[in-house]
XYZ file of C-alpha atoms in Angstrom:
650
model
C 32.945 -12.441 -26.994
C 29.876 -14.240 -28.448
C 26.569 -12.665 -27.511
C 23.526 -14.451 -26.132
C 20.526 -14.346 -28.408
C 17.791 -11.921 -27.313
C 14.657 -13.589 -25.995
C 11.074 -12.319 -25.877
C 9.941 -10.504 -22.740
C 9.534 -13.025 -19.956
C 6.342 -13.694 -18.029
C 8.209 -12.407 -15.012
C 8.681 -8.963 -16.550
C 5.205 -8.842 -18.029
C 3.785 -9.393 -14.553
C 5.745 -6.474 -13.143
C 8.962 -8.023 -11.842
C 12.274 -6.398 -12.779
C 15.617 -8.002 -11.993
C 18.120 -5.668 -10.345
C 21.611 -6.006 -8.930
C 23.661 -4.128 -6.361
C 27.334 -4.867 -6.985
C 30.543 -4.316 -5.088
C 33.246 -5.213 -7.653
C 36.849 -6.006 -6.977
C 38.758 -2.752 -7.274
C 42.160 -1.639 -8.489
C 42.469 1.640 -6.645
C 43.258 4.492 -9.019
C 43.579 2.309 -12.158
C 40.616 3.435 -14.251
C 41.415 1.224 -17.205
C 41.411 -1.955 -15.141
C 38.290 -0.876 -13.281
C 36.464 -0.277 -16.563
C 37.302 -3.814 -17.647
C 36.028 -5.188 -14.328
C 32.800 -3.174 -14.484
C 32.155 -4.182 -18.093
C 32.752 -7.838 -17.283
C 30.394 -7.771 -14.301
C 27.748 -5.842 -16.238
C 27.771 -8.467 -18.981
C 27.486 -11.306 -16.480
C 24.548 -9.627 -14.783
C 22.807 -8.803 -18.056
C 23.068 -12.444 -19.072
C 21.246 -13.299 -15.838
C 18.373 -11.074 -16.916
C 19.281 -7.976 -14.902
C 17.789 -4.696 -16.093
C 19.602 -2.509 -13.560
C 23.088 -2.878 -12.100
C 24.255 -0.357 -9.514
C 27.976 -0.070 -8.743
C 29.573 1.858 -5.853
C 30.334 5.530 -5.524
C 33.330 6.665 -7.600
C 33.654 3.093 -8.876
C 35.732 4.070 -11.919
C 38.567 5.337 -9.730
C 37.842 4.101 -6.234
C 36.471 6.314 -3.467
C 39.667 6.640 -1.438
C 41.981 8.328 -3.957
C 42.066 11.446 -1.736
C 44.163 14.335 -3.139
C 44.727 12.381 -6.345
C 41.240 13.616 -7.300
C 42.900 16.941 -8.011
C 45.291 15.451 -10.563
C 44.643 15.941 -14.235
C 45.724 12.418 -15.106
C 43.104 10.753 -12.914
C 40.313 13.102 -13.977
C 41.086 12.719 -17.666
C 41.319 8.947 -17.279
C 37.876 8.943 -15.641
C 36.221 10.703 -18.557
C 37.969 8.457 -21.042
C 37.110 5.372 -18.984
C 33.433 6.316 -18.893
C 33.383 6.496 -22.708
C 35.075 3.096 -22.894
C 32.513 1.592 -20.522
C 29.618 3.018 -22.541
C 31.056 1.442 -25.679
C 31.907 -1.895 -24.012
C 28.307 -2.333 -22.813
C 26.413 -0.950 -25.811
C 24.804 -4.312 -26.585
C 23.576 -4.932 -23.040
C 19.850 -4.324 -22.378
C 20.665 -3.201 -18.859
C 20.938 0.184 -17.136
C 24.248 0.748 -15.353
C 24.920 3.253 -12.571
C 28.611 3.955 -11.975
C 30.539 6.686 -10.173
C 33.345 9.008 -11.190
C 34.905 12.377 -10.321
C 33.915 14.906 -12.981
C 35.003 18.475 -13.682
C 32.229 20.862 -14.626
C 33.503 24.330 -15.386
C 35.758 25.200 -12.437
C 34.410 22.720 -9.930
C 34.772 19.011 -9.269
C 31.734 16.843 -8.563
C 31.201 13.409 -7.117
C 29.042 12.126 -9.954
C 26.865 9.124 -10.733
C 26.662 8.275 -14.425
C 23.643 6.437 -15.823
C 24.255 4.565 -19.076
C 22.537 1.991 -21.251
C 22.653 0.622 -24.816
C 25.675 2.669 -25.847
C 24.344 5.961 -24.457
C 25.370 8.083 -21.536
C 21.852 8.944 -20.393
C 22.594 11.394 -17.617
C 24.825 12.552 -14.792
C 23.661 13.029 -11.205
C 25.893 14.980 -8.780
C 26.041 14.215 -5.067
C 23.945 16.645 -3.055
C 25.242 16.250 0.494
C 28.973 15.941 1.051
C 30.100 14.443 4.377
C 32.842 16.505 5.941
C 33.460 15.220 9.449
C 35.224 12.328 11.196
C 36.853 10.179 8.504
C 35.004 11.975 5.688
C 36.237 15.220 4.144
C 34.720 15.306 0.675
C 34.483 19.095 0.707
C 38.261 19.088 0.316
C 37.775 17.894 -3.272
C 34.136 18.104 -4.344
C 31.441 20.729 -4.638
C 27.806 19.986 -3.686
C 25.118 19.679 -6.331
C 23.537 23.058 -5.612
C 26.613 24.818 -6.995
C 25.999 23.320 -10.435
C 24.608 25.933 -12.817
C 24.136 23.921 -16.010
C 21.434 21.425 -17.005
C 23.342 19.793 -19.841
C 26.973 18.990 -20.363
C 28.922 18.138 -23.474
C 30.991 15.090 -22.650
C 32.797 12.737 -24.996
C 31.196 14.463 -27.981
C 27.600 14.098 -26.807
C 25.165 16.370 -24.997
C 24.191 14.822 -21.650
C 21.527 15.804 -19.114
C 23.005 16.683 -15.724
C 21.425 17.468 -12.372
C 19.694 16.020 -9.327
C 16.189 16.178 -10.813
C 16.611 13.501 -13.440
C 14.421 10.434 -13.908
C 15.387 7.621 -16.249
C 12.391 5.813 -17.729
C 12.615 2.537 -19.662
C 9.735 2.554 -22.111
C 9.671 -1.170 -22.825
C 10.020 -2.404 -19.233
C 6.699 -1.581 -17.508
C 7.035 0.574 -14.422
C 10.813 1.102 -14.662
C 11.555 4.699 -13.617
C 14.960 5.212 -12.008
C 16.100 7.936 -9.633
C 19.647 8.274 -8.258
C 21.104 9.656 -5.051
C 24.633 9.102 -3.725
C 25.753 7.724 -0.362
C 25.408 10.531 2.211
C 22.255 11.758 0.450
C 20.422 8.857 2.093
C 21.668 9.724 5.605
C 20.363 13.285 5.618
C 17.207 14.723 7.171
C 15.311 14.873 3.872
C 16.969 12.561 1.335
C 16.649 13.481 -2.355
C 15.141 10.036 -2.979
C 11.907 11.199 -1.358
C 11.445 13.858 -4.018
C 12.543 11.445 -6.739
C 9.887 8.947 -5.641
C 7.150 11.590 -5.560
C 8.189 12.596 -9.069
C 7.668 9.012 -10.236
C 10.825 7.008 -9.505
C 9.951 3.418 -8.607
C 13.579 2.294 -8.489
C 16.060 4.223 -6.368
C 19.780 3.653 -6.846
C 22.442 4.605 -4.352
C 26.105 4.170 -5.333
C 27.822 4.455 -1.961
C 31.130 4.269 -0.095
C 30.118 3.809 3.508
C 32.899 2.855 5.902
C 32.529 0.155 8.525
C 32.494 0.717 12.261
C 30.899 -1.429 14.904
C 27.101 -1.354 14.675
C 26.924 0.532 11.396
C 25.854 -2.401 9.179
C 22.502 -3.048 10.929
C 21.841 0.687 11.019
C 22.569 0.921 7.280
C 20.336 -2.070 6.581
C 17.508 -0.511 8.564
C 18.009 2.862 6.885
C 17.736 1.405 3.373
C 14.614 -0.591 4.247
C 13.001 2.430 5.905
C 13.652 4.704 2.936
C 12.223 2.082 0.584
C 9.126 2.040 2.782
C 8.766 5.818 2.934
C 9.155 6.122 -0.813
C 7.000 3.075 -1.688
C 9.894 2.091 -3.916
C 12.642 -0.433 -4.491
C 15.995 0.746 -3.164
C 19.247 -0.606 -4.636
C 22.287 0.225 -2.520
C 25.841 -0.643 -3.635
C 28.717 -0.068 -1.225
C 32.432 0.232 -1.929
C 34.423 -2.888 -1.056
C 37.563 -4.047 0.670
C 39.767 -2.978 -2.247
C 39.532 0.637 -1.071
C 42.404 2.105 0.951
C 42.593 0.948 4.573
C 44.897 3.757 5.707
C 42.420 4.787 8.411
C 39.156 2.969 7.719
C 37.800 -0.231 6.189
C 35.120 -0.617 3.519
C 33.076 -3.819 3.455
C 31.248 -3.869 0.097
C 27.827 -3.994 1.738
C 25.146 -4.200 -0.965
C 21.440 -4.159 -0.106
C 18.153 -4.335 -2.003
C 14.910 -3.479 -0.235
C 11.354 -3.081 -1.461
C 8.773 -1.041 0.410
C 10.320 -1.783 3.790
C 11.171 -5.419 3.109
C 14.792 -6.489 2.816
C 15.068 -8.665 -0.295
C 18.737 -9.487 0.062
C 22.245 -8.340 0.881
C 25.803 -9.390 0.124
C 28.477 -10.969 2.225
C 30.746 -8.205 3.523
C 34.558 -7.810 3.666
C 35.402 -9.614 0.448
C 38.151 -8.618 -1.984
C 36.293 -10.395 -4.777
C 33.195 -9.121 -6.527
C 29.987 -9.572 -4.561
C 26.512 -8.914 -5.909
C 22.959 -9.283 -4.695
C 20.622 -10.092 -7.590
C 16.893 -10.090 -6.979
C 13.546 -9.346 -8.587
C 11.558 -6.319 -7.464
C 7.810 -6.100 -7.966
C 7.008 -2.797 -9.643
C 3.303 -3.678 -9.997
C 3.084 -4.079 -6.248
C 4.698 -0.667 -5.751
C 2.329 0.973 -8.226
C -0.630 -0.591 -6.400
C 0.547 0.709 -3.028
C 1.090 4.193 -4.416
C -2.430 4.243 -5.833
C -3.814 3.268 -2.427
C -1.745 5.725 -0.387
C -3.417 9.105 -0.084
C -0.342 10.393 1.781
C 1.778 9.602 -1.276
C -0.747 10.907 -3.802
C -1.346 14.175 -1.995
C 2.318 15.214 -1.927
C 3.773 17.521 -4.563
C 4.591 15.734 -7.793
C 7.175 16.117 -10.508
C 7.686 19.888 -10.599
C 11.054 20.663 -12.159
C 11.987 17.061 -12.893
C 13.141 15.874 -16.303
C 12.533 12.417 -17.724
C 15.120 10.755 -19.910
C 13.265 8.077 -21.853
C 14.783 5.161 -23.754
C 14.228 1.497 -24.585
C 16.291 -1.558 -23.679
C 14.888 -4.292 -25.893
C 14.556 -7.934 -24.905
C 16.577 -9.269 -21.998
C 19.711 -11.247 -22.834
C 19.012 -14.044 -20.402
C 17.233 -15.118 -17.285
C 14.221 -17.379 -17.028
C 10.912 -17.168 -15.219
C 12.362 -18.453 -11.968
C 11.818 -15.719 -9.425
C 14.910 -14.517 -7.543
C 13.144 -13.374 -4.407
C 11.417 -15.137 -1.543
C 7.749 -15.948 -2.166
C 6.195 -17.367 0.971
C 3.655 -20.137 0.520
C 2.090 -18.913 3.764
C 2.307 -15.115 3.628
C 0.226 -14.614 6.770
C 2.446 -16.885 8.852
C 5.577 -15.297 10.367
C 8.896 -16.279 8.848
C 11.038 -18.766 10.712
C 13.627 -15.989 11.007
C 11.458 -13.873 13.307
C 10.899 -14.260 17.025
C 7.850 -16.522 17.029
C 6.892 -15.795 20.619
C 7.083 -12.027 20.110
C 4.889 -12.157 16.995
C 2.276 -14.417 18.582
C 2.200 -12.349 21.765
C 1.606 -9.244 19.647
C -1.287 -10.879 17.799
C -2.823 -12.051 21.079
C -2.423 -8.560 22.521
C -4.275 -7.016 19.569
C -7.117 -9.535 19.711
C -7.427 -9.579 23.489
C -7.290 -5.800 23.881
C -10.028 -5.406 21.276
C -12.292 -7.857 23.057
C -11.465 -6.472 26.513
C -12.463 -2.990 25.380
C -15.795 -4.310 24.137
C -16.422 -6.226 27.377
C -15.722 -3.085 29.410
C -17.859 -0.874 27.179
C -20.797 -3.305 27.344
C -20.355 -3.736 31.104
C -20.576 -7.424 30.352
C -20.812 -9.932 33.156
C -19.981 -12.912 30.914
C -18.256 -13.688 27.653
C -20.264 -16.371 25.844
C -18.563 -18.625 23.305
C -19.612 -21.648 21.281
C -16.776 -24.150 21.775
C -16.805 -26.818 19.071
C -13.355 -28.307 19.563
C -12.252 -26.892 16.225
C -9.505 -24.416 15.352
C -11.405 -21.132 15.364
C -13.379 -21.551 18.582
C -10.233 -22.793 20.333
C -8.270 -19.688 19.378
C -11.216 -17.489 20.357
C -11.314 -19.171 23.781
C -7.610 -18.660 24.417
C -7.860 -15.012 23.398
C -11.015 -14.599 25.487
C -9.214 -15.726 28.624
C -6.523 -13.110 28.032
C -9.203 -10.486 27.341
C -10.958 -11.236 30.637
C -7.663 -10.708 32.425
C -7.088 -7.380 30.658
C -10.646 -6.266 31.406
C -10.207 -7.072 35.096
C -12.837 -9.817 34.972
C -12.578 -13.244 36.607
C -12.103 -16.448 34.628
C -15.538 -17.496 35.888
C -16.999 -14.922 33.486
C -16.089 -17.263 30.619
C -19.202 -19.207 29.617
C -18.571 -21.766 26.897
C -21.192 -23.934 25.283
C -20.759 -27.052 23.201
C -23.777 -27.754 21.031
C -23.588 -31.222 19.464
C -25.652 -31.784 16.367
C -26.111 -34.261 13.533
C -22.459 -34.229 12.431
C -20.596 -33.700 15.706
C -17.739 -36.161 16.171
C -16.568 -37.698 19.391
C -13.139 -36.220 18.738
C -14.196 -32.575 18.545
C -16.736 -32.813 21.362
C -14.202 -34.610 23.524
C -11.533 -32.000 22.791
C -13.932 -29.200 23.716
C -14.739 -30.904 27.018
C -11.113 -31.666 27.830
C -9.986 -28.153 26.940
C -12.612 -26.527 29.152
C -11.674 -28.832 32.014
C -7.942 -28.200 31.574
C -8.468 -24.440 31.571
C -10.955 -24.610 34.462
C -13.820 -22.809 32.715
C -17.543 -23.504 32.621
C -18.762 -25.610 29.707
C -22.433 -26.258 29.121
C -23.647 -28.966 26.772
C -26.840 -28.187 24.851
C -27.840 -30.549 22.067
C -29.468 -28.860 19.092
C -30.991 -32.021 17.589
C -34.519 -31.736 19.007
C -34.744 -28.002 18.340
C -33.623 -28.384 14.734
C -36.012 -31.288 14.125
C -38.827 -29.122 15.494
C -37.717 -26.321 13.176
C -37.744 -28.692 10.196
C -41.312 -29.643 11.087
C -42.291 -25.985 11.440
C -41.010 -25.048 7.977
C -41.884 -28.326 6.283
C -38.360 -29.479 5.532
C -37.416 -33.147 5.379
C -34.629 -34.195 7.714
C -33.366 -36.495 4.980
C -32.806 -33.620 2.560
C -29.219 -32.616 3.313
C -29.128 -29.263 1.565
C -28.261 -25.705 2.574
C -31.440 -25.430 4.663
C -30.456 -28.568 6.553
C -26.991 -27.209 7.303
C -27.831 -23.567 7.950
C -30.687 -24.382 10.320
C -28.156 -25.959 12.649
C -25.782 -22.993 12.482
C -28.609 -20.539 13.178
C -29.924 -22.611 16.062
C -26.499 -22.540 17.684
C -26.261 -18.772 17.265
C -29.730 -18.347 18.781
C -28.709 -20.334 21.850
C -25.555 -18.243 22.305
C -27.377 -14.943 21.857
C -30.100 -15.882 24.328
C -27.573 -17.140 26.878
C -25.708 -13.840 26.561
C -28.950 -11.970 27.227
C -29.714 -14.230 30.171
C -26.302 -13.831 31.802
C -25.699 -10.180 30.952
C -22.899 -11.004 28.555
C -21.806 -10.710 24.945
C -21.334 -13.409 22.321
C -17.747 -13.788 21.143
C -17.641 -14.751 17.456
C -15.200 -17.321 16.165
C -15.229 -16.857 12.359
C -11.868 -16.034 10.797
C -10.581 -13.920 7.913
C -10.387 -16.835 5.454
C -14.033 -17.731 6.071
C -15.019 -14.098 5.537
C -13.177 -14.060 2.202
C -14.898 -17.232 0.990
C -18.259 -16.524 2.603
C -17.879 -19.861 4.419
C -20.321 -18.972 7.173
C -24.070 -19.028 7.625
C -25.665 -15.619 7.240
C -27.190 -14.663 10.581
C -25.722 -17.871 11.997
C -22.032 -18.148 12.861
C -21.709 -15.042 10.697
C -23.072 -13.031 13.643
C -21.829 -12.142 17.142
C -21.312 -9.129 19.396
C -17.564 -9.110 18.632
C -15.730 -11.231 16.056
C -12.379 -11.689 17.738
C -10.816 -13.752 14.902
C -11.974 -11.497 12.065
C -8.419 -10.402 11.246
C -6.798 -13.836 11.509
C -6.705 -16.151 8.445
C -6.964 -19.914 8.819
C -3.262 -20.648 8.296
C -2.412 -18.197 11.070
C -5.104 -19.628 13.368
C -3.422 -23.030 13.207
C 0.021 -21.461 13.716
C -1.165 -19.610 16.826
C -2.714 -22.694 18.359
C 0.464 -24.677 17.758
C 2.423 -21.898 19.453
C 0.026 -21.935 22.411
C 0.439 -25.709 22.645
C 4.219 -25.369 22.841
C 4.286 -22.138 24.811
C 1.934 -20.448 27.272
C -0.612 -23.303 27.471
C 1.819 -26.209 27.152
C 1.493 -27.428 30.720
C -2.267 -27.119 31.045
C -3.479 -28.097 27.596
C -0.560 -28.684 25.206
C -1.554 -32.195 24.107
C -5.199 -31.227 23.600
C -4.280 -28.161 21.555
C -1.998 -30.168 19.286
C -4.807 -32.638 18.603
C -7.163 -29.759 17.813
C -4.587 -28.313 15.411
C -4.407 -31.712 13.704
C -8.196 -32.168 13.394
C -9.674 -31.935 9.854
C -11.510 -28.648 9.340
C -15.268 -29.200 9.161
C -18.495 -27.386 10.114
C -19.827 -30.848 11.133
C -23.306 -30.166 9.758
C -23.854 -33.413 7.821
C -24.578 -36.777 9.509
C -21.597 -38.987 10.233
C -20.851 -42.138 8.259
C -21.728 -45.546 9.657
C -18.299 -45.754 11.294
C -18.860 -42.262 12.798
C -16.266 -40.706 10.506
C -16.679 -37.269 8.954
C -18.514 -37.019 5.651
C -17.909 -33.294 5.425
C -14.449 -31.727 5.198
C -14.327 -28.057 4.341
C -11.212 -28.228 2.186
C -12.765 -30.962 0.006
C -15.486 -28.475 -0.889
C -13.805 -25.075 -1.096
C -10.183 -26.124 -1.560
C -7.020 -25.955 0.572
C -6.994 -23.031 2.958
C -3.278 -22.511 2.400
C -4.019 -21.803 -1.257
C -6.962 -19.543 -0.469
C -4.944 -17.575 2.066
C -2.212 -17.179 -0.557
C -4.793 -15.969 -3.101
C -6.362 -13.605 -0.559
C -3.058 -12.023 0.402
C -1.918 -11.299 -3.137
C -5.333 -10.138 -4.336
C -6.156 -7.781 -1.470
C -2.691 -6.725 -0.313
C -1.008 -6.359 -3.707
C -3.954 -5.986 -6.083
C -2.583 -8.800 -8.260
C -4.679 -10.152 -11.118
C -5.554 -13.800 -11.672
C -2.649 -14.498 -14.039
C -0.083 -13.115 -11.623
C -1.561 -14.962 -8.639
C -1.527 -18.256 -10.567
C 2.079 -17.698 -11.574
C 3.158 -16.768 -8.053
C 1.358 -19.772 -6.581
C 3.246 -22.050 -8.966
C 6.476 -20.473 -7.680
C 5.432 -20.824 -4.038
C 4.092 -24.411 -4.149
C 6.408 -26.281 -6.546
C 5.655 -29.990 -6.575
C 2.670 -29.639 -4.245
C -0.019 -28.173 -6.490
C 0.068 -28.368 -10.270
C -1.162 -25.595 -12.560
C -4.536 -27.265 -13.073
C -5.179 -27.497 -9.338
C -4.130 -23.896 -8.713
C -6.323 -22.680 -11.562
C -9.315 -24.653 -10.285
C -9.195 -23.340 -6.732
C -8.353 -19.795 -7.784
C -11.558 -19.745 -9.841
C -13.448 -20.955 -6.771
C -11.805 -18.259 -4.644
C -12.746 -15.418 -6.974
C -16.290 -16.687 -7.462
C -16.942 -17.059 -3.746
C -15.179 -13.790 -2.914
C -17.427 -11.827 -5.277
C -20.652 -13.633 -4.380
C -20.258 -13.223 -0.626
C -19.517 -9.544 -0.264
C -23.022 -9.101 1.191
C -21.912 -11.140 4.218
C -18.808 -9.000 4.703
C -20.851 -5.825 4.332
C -22.763 -6.728 7.504
C -20.015 -8.400 9.497
C -19.768 -7.599 13.238
C -16.976 -5.513 14.711
C -13.608 -7.189 15.134
C -9.922 -6.253 15.332
C -7.606 -5.857 12.368
C -4.457 -7.902 12.987
C -2.281 -7.800 9.857
C -1.976 -5.818 6.638
C -4.979 -7.603 5.094
C -8.457 -7.097 6.510
C -11.960 -7.203 5.038
C -13.998 -4.942 7.296
C -16.403 -2.830 5.181
C -15.782 0.012 7.623
C -12.096 0.172 6.850
C -10.012 -1.952 4.543
C -12.346 -3.456 1.952
C -15.317 -1.745 0.353
C -16.929 -3.503 -2.548
C -20.462 -3.524 -3.989
C -22.387 -6.644 -3.023
C -23.896 -6.732 -6.493
C -20.598 -6.596 -8.383
C -21.128 -8.326 -11.734
C -17.594 -8.397 -13.156
C -15.283 -11.382 -13.409
C -12.472 -11.141 -10.847
C -10.845 -14.195 -12.420
C -10.342 -12.569 -15.820
């Protein structure tokens, strides 16, 4: 068979992604020779797709359900011979294979996983926990791993490492360290994979032969994802398929890949043909999370573990197209989830935080500047829920609209209509005269539309809110969101300040999503149409005078860039610790056809510059609730020197 020409390492691999496969091949039960041919064929196909790891099911050389035939010399000898044939047939493939076979060691038989690559049998891992109840009776044939009393084994004329404490490290694929456990090992109280991960394994392989009964598939799926989360690892699970014996049970060929609690993909079940899930796992992301996790770092490390090191060389195939979902809006719930449940949870977090502060302060009112924009609208809706949770009447809500030089009829009108629809008090206090007086006091021309011109308005509004809160015995509810905190898009000691910043954990893309949900859900009858118009309004601080036709001259995204891009940048920088090159590359994958490389590069530079320059604002941000996995509170999630002089964009 002609071989594909090796290619240089791809950008995908250089940025930490490794392509893996969990495979349930068609099976000829008990015919090792035919199974070797099938495994070799599938391994070659997967390697040509760029796979660096292919995991096949438990006892895949023979089939799991051979029963007492495991005690026959013919089958055992054929297994050893077949393993040698498979090693030779795949010697040119730059891919690690995990296959299963029954193997005699001294006077015992073991359910063994063999790890091979580039013409070498790298190691043998015996099964630790043998199921021996219900339909499983492995103890009839196999011995558990603890009975093994050798650390190397001579097999097919080579000395091979054997044992449960083996790690397989690929030197030329960054971050690739493989650990193996087998089927039942995962279902036990303390799976071996936990120790393998603590010893350094970032990839965990499980060749399995789990039978199907009603309800077991979702449990299995959850179990794999949970173990990947506990181990801060990628977990590659390959189940035996429908070609196994159906004398008493059925096998479905369920294959699953999960990464740190997230299910990346799974195969169709109950097929007699080969099924494989091929996906890319992010080993850089896993390394970042392990560095951040004190619980992981403080556990015992690699005592007693052995590392088998080797190189694979350049991948045979595969391009830089990423075989895993990359959400363009990582803060926004997937369409697959229950939207109402997610939004209700977010509201509960925000509202409970604010209600606790209202109770602690013995507040009589909750004071909010209502502009008719996205952030103040969400803050109002949350505030109403918080008043309910705090046992306070709706009349405690005091909203204020403060029109200024750039206020549009649309936003002011929406604020007024929303307050009326929700039956809450809205006061109108123009800031024009006060700001003009302030300009006169400091000697600033009202025709000079600079930062002083804009920030004076923001600070005047905050002063009004603070003084009204003092006057009514209340607290000021802040409206600024997580995206604005990241970019520093707020006026220091203006909208930057409040008694409680209820939106501090909610990025702009999620703010819009929540308002749209409110418009279609809990507030549909009272204010659905108004909320939809607010969600559709261009984002603007409205601090510059309107044009002659009263249209906006100031749109935030024209200045700082699209919020959907900035939220994408923020998520991957803070949550995953990704560098500029990786974020640019991921953004190109997430926004194909919408933003070109030049546009992404431009706004990423703006993001990093503003993020670094505005840490001083985040360092003095008011209290507010964390909502998702990314937060920027200096008291918890993000601590950074305000005078950082490095280049985050490098």
